[in-house]
PDB file of C-alpha atoms in Angstrom:
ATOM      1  CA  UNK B   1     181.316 131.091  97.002  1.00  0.00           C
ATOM      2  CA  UNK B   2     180.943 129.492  93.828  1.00  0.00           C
ATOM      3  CA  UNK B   3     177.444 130.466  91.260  1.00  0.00           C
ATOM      4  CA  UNK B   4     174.868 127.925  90.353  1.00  0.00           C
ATOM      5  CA  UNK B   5     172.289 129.592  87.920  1.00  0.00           C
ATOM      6  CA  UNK B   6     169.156 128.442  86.989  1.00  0.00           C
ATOM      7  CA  UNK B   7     166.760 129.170  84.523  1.00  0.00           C
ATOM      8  CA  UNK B   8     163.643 130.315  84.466  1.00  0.00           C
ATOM      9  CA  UNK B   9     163.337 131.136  87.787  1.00  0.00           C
ATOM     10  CA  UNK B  10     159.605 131.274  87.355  1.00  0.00           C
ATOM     11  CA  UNK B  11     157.743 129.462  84.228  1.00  0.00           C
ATOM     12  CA  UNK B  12     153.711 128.669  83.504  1.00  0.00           C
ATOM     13  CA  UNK B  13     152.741 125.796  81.640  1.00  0.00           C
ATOM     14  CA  UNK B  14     149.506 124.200  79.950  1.00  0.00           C
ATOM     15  CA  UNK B  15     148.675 121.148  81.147  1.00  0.00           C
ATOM     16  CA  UNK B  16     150.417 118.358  78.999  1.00  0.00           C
ATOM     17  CA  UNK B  17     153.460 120.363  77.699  1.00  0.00           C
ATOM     18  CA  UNK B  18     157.082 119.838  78.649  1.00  0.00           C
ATOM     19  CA  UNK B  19     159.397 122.013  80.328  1.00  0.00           C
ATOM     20  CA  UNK B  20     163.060 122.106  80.669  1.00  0.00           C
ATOM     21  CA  UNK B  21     164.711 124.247  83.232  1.00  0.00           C
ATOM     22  CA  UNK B  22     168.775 124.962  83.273  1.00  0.00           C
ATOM     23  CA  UNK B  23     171.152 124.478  85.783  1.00  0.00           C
ATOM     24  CA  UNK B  24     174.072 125.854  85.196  1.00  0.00           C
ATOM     25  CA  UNK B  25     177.578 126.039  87.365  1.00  0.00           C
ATOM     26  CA  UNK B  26     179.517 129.316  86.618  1.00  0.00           C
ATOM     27  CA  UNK B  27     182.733 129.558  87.633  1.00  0.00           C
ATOM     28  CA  UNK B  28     183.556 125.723  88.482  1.00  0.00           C
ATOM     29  CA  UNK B  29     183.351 122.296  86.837  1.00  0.00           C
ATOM     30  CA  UNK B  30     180.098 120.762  88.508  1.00  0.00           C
ATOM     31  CA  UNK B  31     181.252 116.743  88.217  1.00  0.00           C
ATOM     32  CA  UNK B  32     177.791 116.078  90.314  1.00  0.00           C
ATOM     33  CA  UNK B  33     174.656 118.229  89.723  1.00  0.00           C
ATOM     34  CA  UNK B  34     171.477 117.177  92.255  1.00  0.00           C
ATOM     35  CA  UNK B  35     167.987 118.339  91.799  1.00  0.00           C
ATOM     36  CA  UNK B  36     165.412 119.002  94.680  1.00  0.00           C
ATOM     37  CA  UNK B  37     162.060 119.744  94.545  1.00  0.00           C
ATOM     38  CA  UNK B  38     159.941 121.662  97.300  1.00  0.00           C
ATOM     39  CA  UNK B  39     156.786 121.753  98.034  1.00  0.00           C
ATOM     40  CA  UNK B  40     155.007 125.358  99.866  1.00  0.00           C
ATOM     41  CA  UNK B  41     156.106 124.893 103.543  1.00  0.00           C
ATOM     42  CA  UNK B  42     158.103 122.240 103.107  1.00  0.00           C
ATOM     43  CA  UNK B  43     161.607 120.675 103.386  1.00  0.00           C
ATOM     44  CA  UNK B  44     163.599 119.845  99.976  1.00  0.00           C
ATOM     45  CA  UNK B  45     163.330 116.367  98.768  1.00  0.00           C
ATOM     46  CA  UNK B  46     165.814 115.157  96.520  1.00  0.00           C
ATOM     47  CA  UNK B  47     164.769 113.857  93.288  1.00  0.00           C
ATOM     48  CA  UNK B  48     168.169 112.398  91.373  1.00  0.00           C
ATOM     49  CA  UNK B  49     171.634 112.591  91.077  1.00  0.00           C
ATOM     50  CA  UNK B  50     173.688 113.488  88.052  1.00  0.00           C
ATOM     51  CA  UNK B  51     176.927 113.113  87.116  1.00  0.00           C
ATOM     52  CA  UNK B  52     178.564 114.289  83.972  1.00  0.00           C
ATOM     53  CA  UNK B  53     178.609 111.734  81.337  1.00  0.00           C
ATOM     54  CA  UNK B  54     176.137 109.296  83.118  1.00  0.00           C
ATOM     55  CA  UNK B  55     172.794 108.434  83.504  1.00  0.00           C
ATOM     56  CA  UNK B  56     171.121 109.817  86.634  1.00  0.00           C
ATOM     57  CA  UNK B  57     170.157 108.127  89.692  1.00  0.00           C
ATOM     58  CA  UNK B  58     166.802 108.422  90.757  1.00  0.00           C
ATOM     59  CA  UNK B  59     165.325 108.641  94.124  1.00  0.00           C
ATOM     60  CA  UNK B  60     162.962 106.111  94.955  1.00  0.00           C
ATOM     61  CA  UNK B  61     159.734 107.228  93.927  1.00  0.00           C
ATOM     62  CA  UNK B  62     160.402 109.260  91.328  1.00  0.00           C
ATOM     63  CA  UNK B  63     159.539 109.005  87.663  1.00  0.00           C
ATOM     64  CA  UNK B  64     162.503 108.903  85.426  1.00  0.00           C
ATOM     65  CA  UNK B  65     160.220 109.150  82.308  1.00  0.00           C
ATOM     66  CA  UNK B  66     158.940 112.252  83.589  1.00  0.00           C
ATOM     67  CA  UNK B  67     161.590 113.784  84.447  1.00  0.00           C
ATOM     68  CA  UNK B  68     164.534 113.615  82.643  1.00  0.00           C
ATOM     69  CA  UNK B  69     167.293 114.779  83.581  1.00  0.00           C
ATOM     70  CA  UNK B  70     170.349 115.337  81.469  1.00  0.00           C
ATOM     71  CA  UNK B  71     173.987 116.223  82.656  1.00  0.00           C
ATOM     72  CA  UNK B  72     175.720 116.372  79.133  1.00  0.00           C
ATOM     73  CA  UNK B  73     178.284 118.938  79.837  1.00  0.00           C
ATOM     74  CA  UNK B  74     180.564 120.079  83.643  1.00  0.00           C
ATOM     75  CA  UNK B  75     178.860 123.079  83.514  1.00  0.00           C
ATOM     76  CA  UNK B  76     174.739 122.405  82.701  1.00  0.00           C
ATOM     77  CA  UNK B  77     172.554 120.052  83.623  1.00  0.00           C
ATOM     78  CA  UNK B  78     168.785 120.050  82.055  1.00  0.00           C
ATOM     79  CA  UNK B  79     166.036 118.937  84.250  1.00  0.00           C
ATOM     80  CA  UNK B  80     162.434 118.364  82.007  1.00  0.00           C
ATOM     81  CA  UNK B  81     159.513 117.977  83.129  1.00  0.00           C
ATOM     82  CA  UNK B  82     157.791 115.845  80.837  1.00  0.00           C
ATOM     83  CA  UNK B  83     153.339 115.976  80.036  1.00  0.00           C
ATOM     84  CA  UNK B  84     153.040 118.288  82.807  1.00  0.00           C
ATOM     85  CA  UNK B  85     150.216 117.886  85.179  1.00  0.00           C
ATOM     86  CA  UNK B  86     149.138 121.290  88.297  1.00  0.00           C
ATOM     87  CA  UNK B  87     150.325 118.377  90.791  1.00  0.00           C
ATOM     88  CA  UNK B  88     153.906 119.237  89.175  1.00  0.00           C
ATOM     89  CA  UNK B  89     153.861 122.719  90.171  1.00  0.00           C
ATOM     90  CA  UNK B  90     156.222 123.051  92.660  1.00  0.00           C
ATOM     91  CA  UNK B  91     159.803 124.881  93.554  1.00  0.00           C
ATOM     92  CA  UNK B  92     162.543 123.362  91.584  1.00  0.00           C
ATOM     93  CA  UNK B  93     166.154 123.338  92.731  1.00  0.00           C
ATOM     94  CA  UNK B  94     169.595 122.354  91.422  1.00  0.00           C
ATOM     95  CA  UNK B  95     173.050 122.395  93.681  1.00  0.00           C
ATOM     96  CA  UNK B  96     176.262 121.365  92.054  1.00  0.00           C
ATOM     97  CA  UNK B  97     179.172 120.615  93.424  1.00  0.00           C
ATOM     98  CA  UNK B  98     182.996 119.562  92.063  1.00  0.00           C
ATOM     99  CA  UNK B  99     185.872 117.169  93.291  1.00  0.00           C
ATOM    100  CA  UNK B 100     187.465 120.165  94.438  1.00  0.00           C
ATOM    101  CA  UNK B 101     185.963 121.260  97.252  1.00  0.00           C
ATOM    102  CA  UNK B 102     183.304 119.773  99.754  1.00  0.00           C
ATOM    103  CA  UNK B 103     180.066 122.285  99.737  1.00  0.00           C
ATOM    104  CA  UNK B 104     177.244 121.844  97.416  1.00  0.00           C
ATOM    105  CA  UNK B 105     175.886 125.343  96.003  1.00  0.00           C
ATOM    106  CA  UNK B 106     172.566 126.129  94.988  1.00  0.00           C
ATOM    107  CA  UNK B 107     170.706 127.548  92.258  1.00  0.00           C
ATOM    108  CA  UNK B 108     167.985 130.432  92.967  1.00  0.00           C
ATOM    109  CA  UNK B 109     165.116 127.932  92.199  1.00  0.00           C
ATOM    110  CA  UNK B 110     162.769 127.661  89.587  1.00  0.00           C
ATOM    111  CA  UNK B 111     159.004 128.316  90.103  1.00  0.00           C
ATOM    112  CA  UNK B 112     156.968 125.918  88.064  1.00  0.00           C
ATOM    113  CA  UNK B 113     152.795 126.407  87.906  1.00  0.00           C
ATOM    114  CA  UNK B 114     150.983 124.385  85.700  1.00  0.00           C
ATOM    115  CA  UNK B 115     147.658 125.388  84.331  1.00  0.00           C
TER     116      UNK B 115
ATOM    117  CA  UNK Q   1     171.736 107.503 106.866  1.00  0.00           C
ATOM    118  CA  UNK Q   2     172.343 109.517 110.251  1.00  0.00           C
ATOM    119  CA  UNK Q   3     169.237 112.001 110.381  1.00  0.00           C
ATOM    120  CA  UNK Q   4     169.304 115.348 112.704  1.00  0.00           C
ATOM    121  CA  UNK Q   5     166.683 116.662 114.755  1.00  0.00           C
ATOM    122  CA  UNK Q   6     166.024 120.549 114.966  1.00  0.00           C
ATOM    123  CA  UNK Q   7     163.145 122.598 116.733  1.00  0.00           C
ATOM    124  CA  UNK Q   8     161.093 123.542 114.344  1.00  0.00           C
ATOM    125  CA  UNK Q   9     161.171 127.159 115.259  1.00  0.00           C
ATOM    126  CA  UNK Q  10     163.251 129.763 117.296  1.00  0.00           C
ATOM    127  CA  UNK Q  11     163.123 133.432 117.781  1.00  0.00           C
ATOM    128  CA  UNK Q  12     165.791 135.839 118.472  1.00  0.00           C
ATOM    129  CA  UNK Q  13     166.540 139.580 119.156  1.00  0.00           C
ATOM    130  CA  UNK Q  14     168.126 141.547 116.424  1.00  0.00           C
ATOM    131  CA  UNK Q  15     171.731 142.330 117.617  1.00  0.00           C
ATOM    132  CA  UNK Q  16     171.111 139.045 119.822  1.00  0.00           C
ATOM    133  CA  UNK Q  17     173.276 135.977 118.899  1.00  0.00           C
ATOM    134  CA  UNK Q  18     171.258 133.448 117.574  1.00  0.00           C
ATOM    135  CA  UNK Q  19     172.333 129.532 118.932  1.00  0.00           C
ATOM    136  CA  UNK Q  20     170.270 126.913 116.786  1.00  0.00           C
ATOM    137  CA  UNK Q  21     170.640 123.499 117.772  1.00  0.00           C
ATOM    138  CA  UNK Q  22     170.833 119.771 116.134  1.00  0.00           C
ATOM    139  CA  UNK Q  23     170.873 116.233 117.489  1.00  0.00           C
ATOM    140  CA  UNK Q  24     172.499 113.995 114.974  1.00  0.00           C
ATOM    141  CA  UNK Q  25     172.855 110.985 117.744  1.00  0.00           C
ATOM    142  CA  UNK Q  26     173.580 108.187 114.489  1.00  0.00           C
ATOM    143  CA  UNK Q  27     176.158 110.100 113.041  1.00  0.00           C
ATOM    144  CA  UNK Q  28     179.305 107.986 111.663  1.00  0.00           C
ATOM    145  CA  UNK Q  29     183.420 108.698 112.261  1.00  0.00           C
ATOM    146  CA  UNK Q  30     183.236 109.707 108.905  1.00  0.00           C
ATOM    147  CA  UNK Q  31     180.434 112.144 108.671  1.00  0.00           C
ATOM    148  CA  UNK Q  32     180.527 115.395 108.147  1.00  0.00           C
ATOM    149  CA  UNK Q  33     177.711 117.903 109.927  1.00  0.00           C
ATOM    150  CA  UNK Q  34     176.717 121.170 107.390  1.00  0.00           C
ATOM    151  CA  UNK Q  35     174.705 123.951 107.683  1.00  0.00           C
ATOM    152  CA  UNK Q  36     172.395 125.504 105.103  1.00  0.00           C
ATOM    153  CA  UNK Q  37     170.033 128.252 105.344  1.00  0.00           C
ATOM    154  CA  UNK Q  38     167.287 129.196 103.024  1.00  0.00           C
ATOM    155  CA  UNK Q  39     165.622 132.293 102.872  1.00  0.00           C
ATOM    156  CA  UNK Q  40     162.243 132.733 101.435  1.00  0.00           C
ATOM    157  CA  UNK Q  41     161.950 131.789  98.085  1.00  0.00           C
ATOM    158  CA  UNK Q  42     165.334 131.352  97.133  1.00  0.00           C
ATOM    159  CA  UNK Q  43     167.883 128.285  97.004  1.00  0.00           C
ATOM    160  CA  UNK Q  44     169.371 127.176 100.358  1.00  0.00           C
ATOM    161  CA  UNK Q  45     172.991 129.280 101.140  1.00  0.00           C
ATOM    162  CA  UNK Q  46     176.183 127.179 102.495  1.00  0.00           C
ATOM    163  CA  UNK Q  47     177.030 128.564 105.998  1.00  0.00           C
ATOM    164  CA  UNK Q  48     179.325 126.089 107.218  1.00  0.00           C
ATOM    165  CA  UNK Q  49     180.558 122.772 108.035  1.00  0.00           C
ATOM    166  CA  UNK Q  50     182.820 120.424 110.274  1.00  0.00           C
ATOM    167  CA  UNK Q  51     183.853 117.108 111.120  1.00  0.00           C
ATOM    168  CA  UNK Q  52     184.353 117.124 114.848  1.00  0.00           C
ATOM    169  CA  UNK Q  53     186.528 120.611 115.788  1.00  0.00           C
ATOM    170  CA  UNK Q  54     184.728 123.779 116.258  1.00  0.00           C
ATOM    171  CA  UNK Q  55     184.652 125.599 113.335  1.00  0.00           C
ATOM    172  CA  UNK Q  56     184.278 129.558 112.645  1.00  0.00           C
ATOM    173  CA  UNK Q  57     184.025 131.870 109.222  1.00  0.00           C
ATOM    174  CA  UNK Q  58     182.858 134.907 108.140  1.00  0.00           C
ATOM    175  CA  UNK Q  59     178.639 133.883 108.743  1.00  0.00           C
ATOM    176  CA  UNK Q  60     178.706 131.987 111.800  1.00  0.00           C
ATOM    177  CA  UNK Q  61     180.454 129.454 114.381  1.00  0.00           C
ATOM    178  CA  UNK Q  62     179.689 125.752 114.773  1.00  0.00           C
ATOM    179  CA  UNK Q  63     180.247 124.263 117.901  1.00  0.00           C
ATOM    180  CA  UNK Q  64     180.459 120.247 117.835  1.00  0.00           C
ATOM    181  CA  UNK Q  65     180.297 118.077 120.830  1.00  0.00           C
ATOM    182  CA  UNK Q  66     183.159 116.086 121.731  1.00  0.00           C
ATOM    183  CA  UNK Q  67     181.138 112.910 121.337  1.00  0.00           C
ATOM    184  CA  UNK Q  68     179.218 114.205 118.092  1.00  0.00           C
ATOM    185  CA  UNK Q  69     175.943 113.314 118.574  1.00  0.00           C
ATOM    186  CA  UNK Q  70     175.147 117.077 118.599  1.00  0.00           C
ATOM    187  CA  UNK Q  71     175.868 120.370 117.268  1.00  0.00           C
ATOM    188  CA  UNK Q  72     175.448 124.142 117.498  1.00  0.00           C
ATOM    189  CA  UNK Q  73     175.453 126.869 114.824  1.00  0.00           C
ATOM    190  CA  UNK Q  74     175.821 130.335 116.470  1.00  0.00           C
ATOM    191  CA  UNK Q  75     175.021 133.483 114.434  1.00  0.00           C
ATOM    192  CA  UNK Q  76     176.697 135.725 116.554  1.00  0.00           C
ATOM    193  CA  UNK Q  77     174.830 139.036 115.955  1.00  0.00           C
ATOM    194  CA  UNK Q  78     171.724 138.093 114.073  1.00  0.00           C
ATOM    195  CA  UNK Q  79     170.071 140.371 111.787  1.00  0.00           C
ATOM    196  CA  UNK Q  80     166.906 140.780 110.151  1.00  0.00           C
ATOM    197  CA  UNK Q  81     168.432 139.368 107.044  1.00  0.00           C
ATOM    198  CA  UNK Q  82     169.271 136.188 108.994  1.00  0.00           C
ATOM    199  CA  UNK Q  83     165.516 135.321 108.817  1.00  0.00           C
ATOM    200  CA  UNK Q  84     165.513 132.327 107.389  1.00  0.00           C
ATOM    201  CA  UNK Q  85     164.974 128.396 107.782  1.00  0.00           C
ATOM    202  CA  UNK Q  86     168.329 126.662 108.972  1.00  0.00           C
ATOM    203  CA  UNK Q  87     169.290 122.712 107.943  1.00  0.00           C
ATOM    204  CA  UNK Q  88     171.555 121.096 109.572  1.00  0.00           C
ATOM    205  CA  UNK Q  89     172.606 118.322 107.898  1.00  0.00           C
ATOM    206  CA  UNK Q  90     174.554 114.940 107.887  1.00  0.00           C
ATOM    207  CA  UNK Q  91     176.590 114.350 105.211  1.00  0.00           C
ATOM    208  CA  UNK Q  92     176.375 111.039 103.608  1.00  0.00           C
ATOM    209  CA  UNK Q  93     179.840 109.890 102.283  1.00  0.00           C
ATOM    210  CA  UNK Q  94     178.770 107.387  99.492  1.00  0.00           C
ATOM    211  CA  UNK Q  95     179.540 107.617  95.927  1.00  0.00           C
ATOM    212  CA  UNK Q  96     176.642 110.086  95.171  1.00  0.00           C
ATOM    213  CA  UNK Q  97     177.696 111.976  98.539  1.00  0.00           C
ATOM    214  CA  UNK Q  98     173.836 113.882  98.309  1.00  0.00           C
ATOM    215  CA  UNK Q  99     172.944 116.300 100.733  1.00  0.00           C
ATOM    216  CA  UNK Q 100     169.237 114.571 102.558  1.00  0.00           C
ATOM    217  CA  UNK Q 101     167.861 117.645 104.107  1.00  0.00           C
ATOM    218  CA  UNK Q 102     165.315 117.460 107.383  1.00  0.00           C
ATOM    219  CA  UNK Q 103     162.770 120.003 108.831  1.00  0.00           C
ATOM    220  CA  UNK Q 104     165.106 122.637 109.517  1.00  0.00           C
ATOM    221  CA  UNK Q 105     164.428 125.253 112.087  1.00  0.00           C
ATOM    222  CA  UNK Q 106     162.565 128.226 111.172  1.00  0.00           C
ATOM    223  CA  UNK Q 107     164.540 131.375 112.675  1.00  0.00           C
ATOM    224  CA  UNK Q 108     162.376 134.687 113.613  1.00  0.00           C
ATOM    225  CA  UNK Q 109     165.095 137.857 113.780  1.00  0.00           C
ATOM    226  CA  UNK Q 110     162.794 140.443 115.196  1.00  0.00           C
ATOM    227  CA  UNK Q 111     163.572 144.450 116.021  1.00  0.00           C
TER     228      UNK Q 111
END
């Protein structure tokens, strides 16, 4: 199947910093890029929708200030996790997916802690 | 959006074939039914999917009922590997076409 890479896969912040994390598709033009986030134990929630060019759709209840997402390019998306606060720290996930086929694929995650 | 039902946990026999179950009663003519599995710690892995004929690759089988309102992926000789939490999953076929994913069903493989 097709490689979604995403980096870090684990990063530590200080309270009150920023962080970016990288999606990125490998061998395919990602026209739609989604990010997740999950919680220990439980399910993935979906946070927003990006596709290339545009402005990403939030889900409800999520901050676009504080996390911006950007999805300037069909290969890499940028999610960042703006002023950081320890009730961020969570398991962060991108899948991508193009026109050309039907399955979403995921990145390896990204393991955020915030100190 | 149609939403699935799964038990939230299973166990099977290594060697065993592994049948994991979903309800997905408010699915549309026009939704799709995909499987994900996601092993500790990792991103969630495509297995399969399927509109309403059974469908088979190189991972698993996925029976769907002739009425749709239910489905079964079948691991046919589950290994330790296969440990894992399974989503099944409606597909919503809107613009954004995003992946909502439920519970899941925690599968034990044990010796």
């Amino acid at each position: 199947g097709a490689v979604v890479s995403q980096h870090p896969s684990r990063v530590i912040c200080k309270s009150g910093t920023s962080v970016k994390i990288e999606c990125r598709s490998l061998d395919f033009q990602a026209t739609t890029m989604f990010w997740y986030r999950q919680f220990p134990k439980k399910s993935l929630m979906l946070m927003a929708t990006s596709n290339e060019g545009s402005k990403a759709t939030y889900e409800q209840g999520v901050e676009k200030d504080k996390f911006l997402i950007n999805h300037a390019s069909l290969t890499l998306s940028t999610l960042t996790v703006t002023s950081a606060h320890p009730e961020d720290s969570s398991f962060y996930i991108c899948s991508a997916r193009s026109n050309a086929n039907t399955e979403a694929f995921f990145g390896q995650g990204t393991r955020l802690t915030v100190v | 959006d149609a939403k699935t039902t799964q038990p939230p946990s299973m166990d099977c026999a290594e060697g065993r074939a592994a049948n994991l179950p979903c309800n997905h009663s408010t699915i549309s003519g026009n939704e799709y039914v995909y499987w994900y599995r996601q092993i500790h710690s990792q991103g969630p892995q495509y297995i399969i999917h399927g509109l309403k004929n059974n469908e088979t690759n190189e991972m698993a089988s996925l029976i769907i009922t002739e009425d749709r309102k239910s489905s079964t992926l079948i691991l046919p000789h589950a290994t330790l590997r296969d440990t894992a939490v399974y989503y099944c999953i409606v597909r919503v076929l809107y613009n954004t076409d995003k992946l909502i994913f439920g519970t899941g069903t925690r599968l034990q493989v044990f010796p």
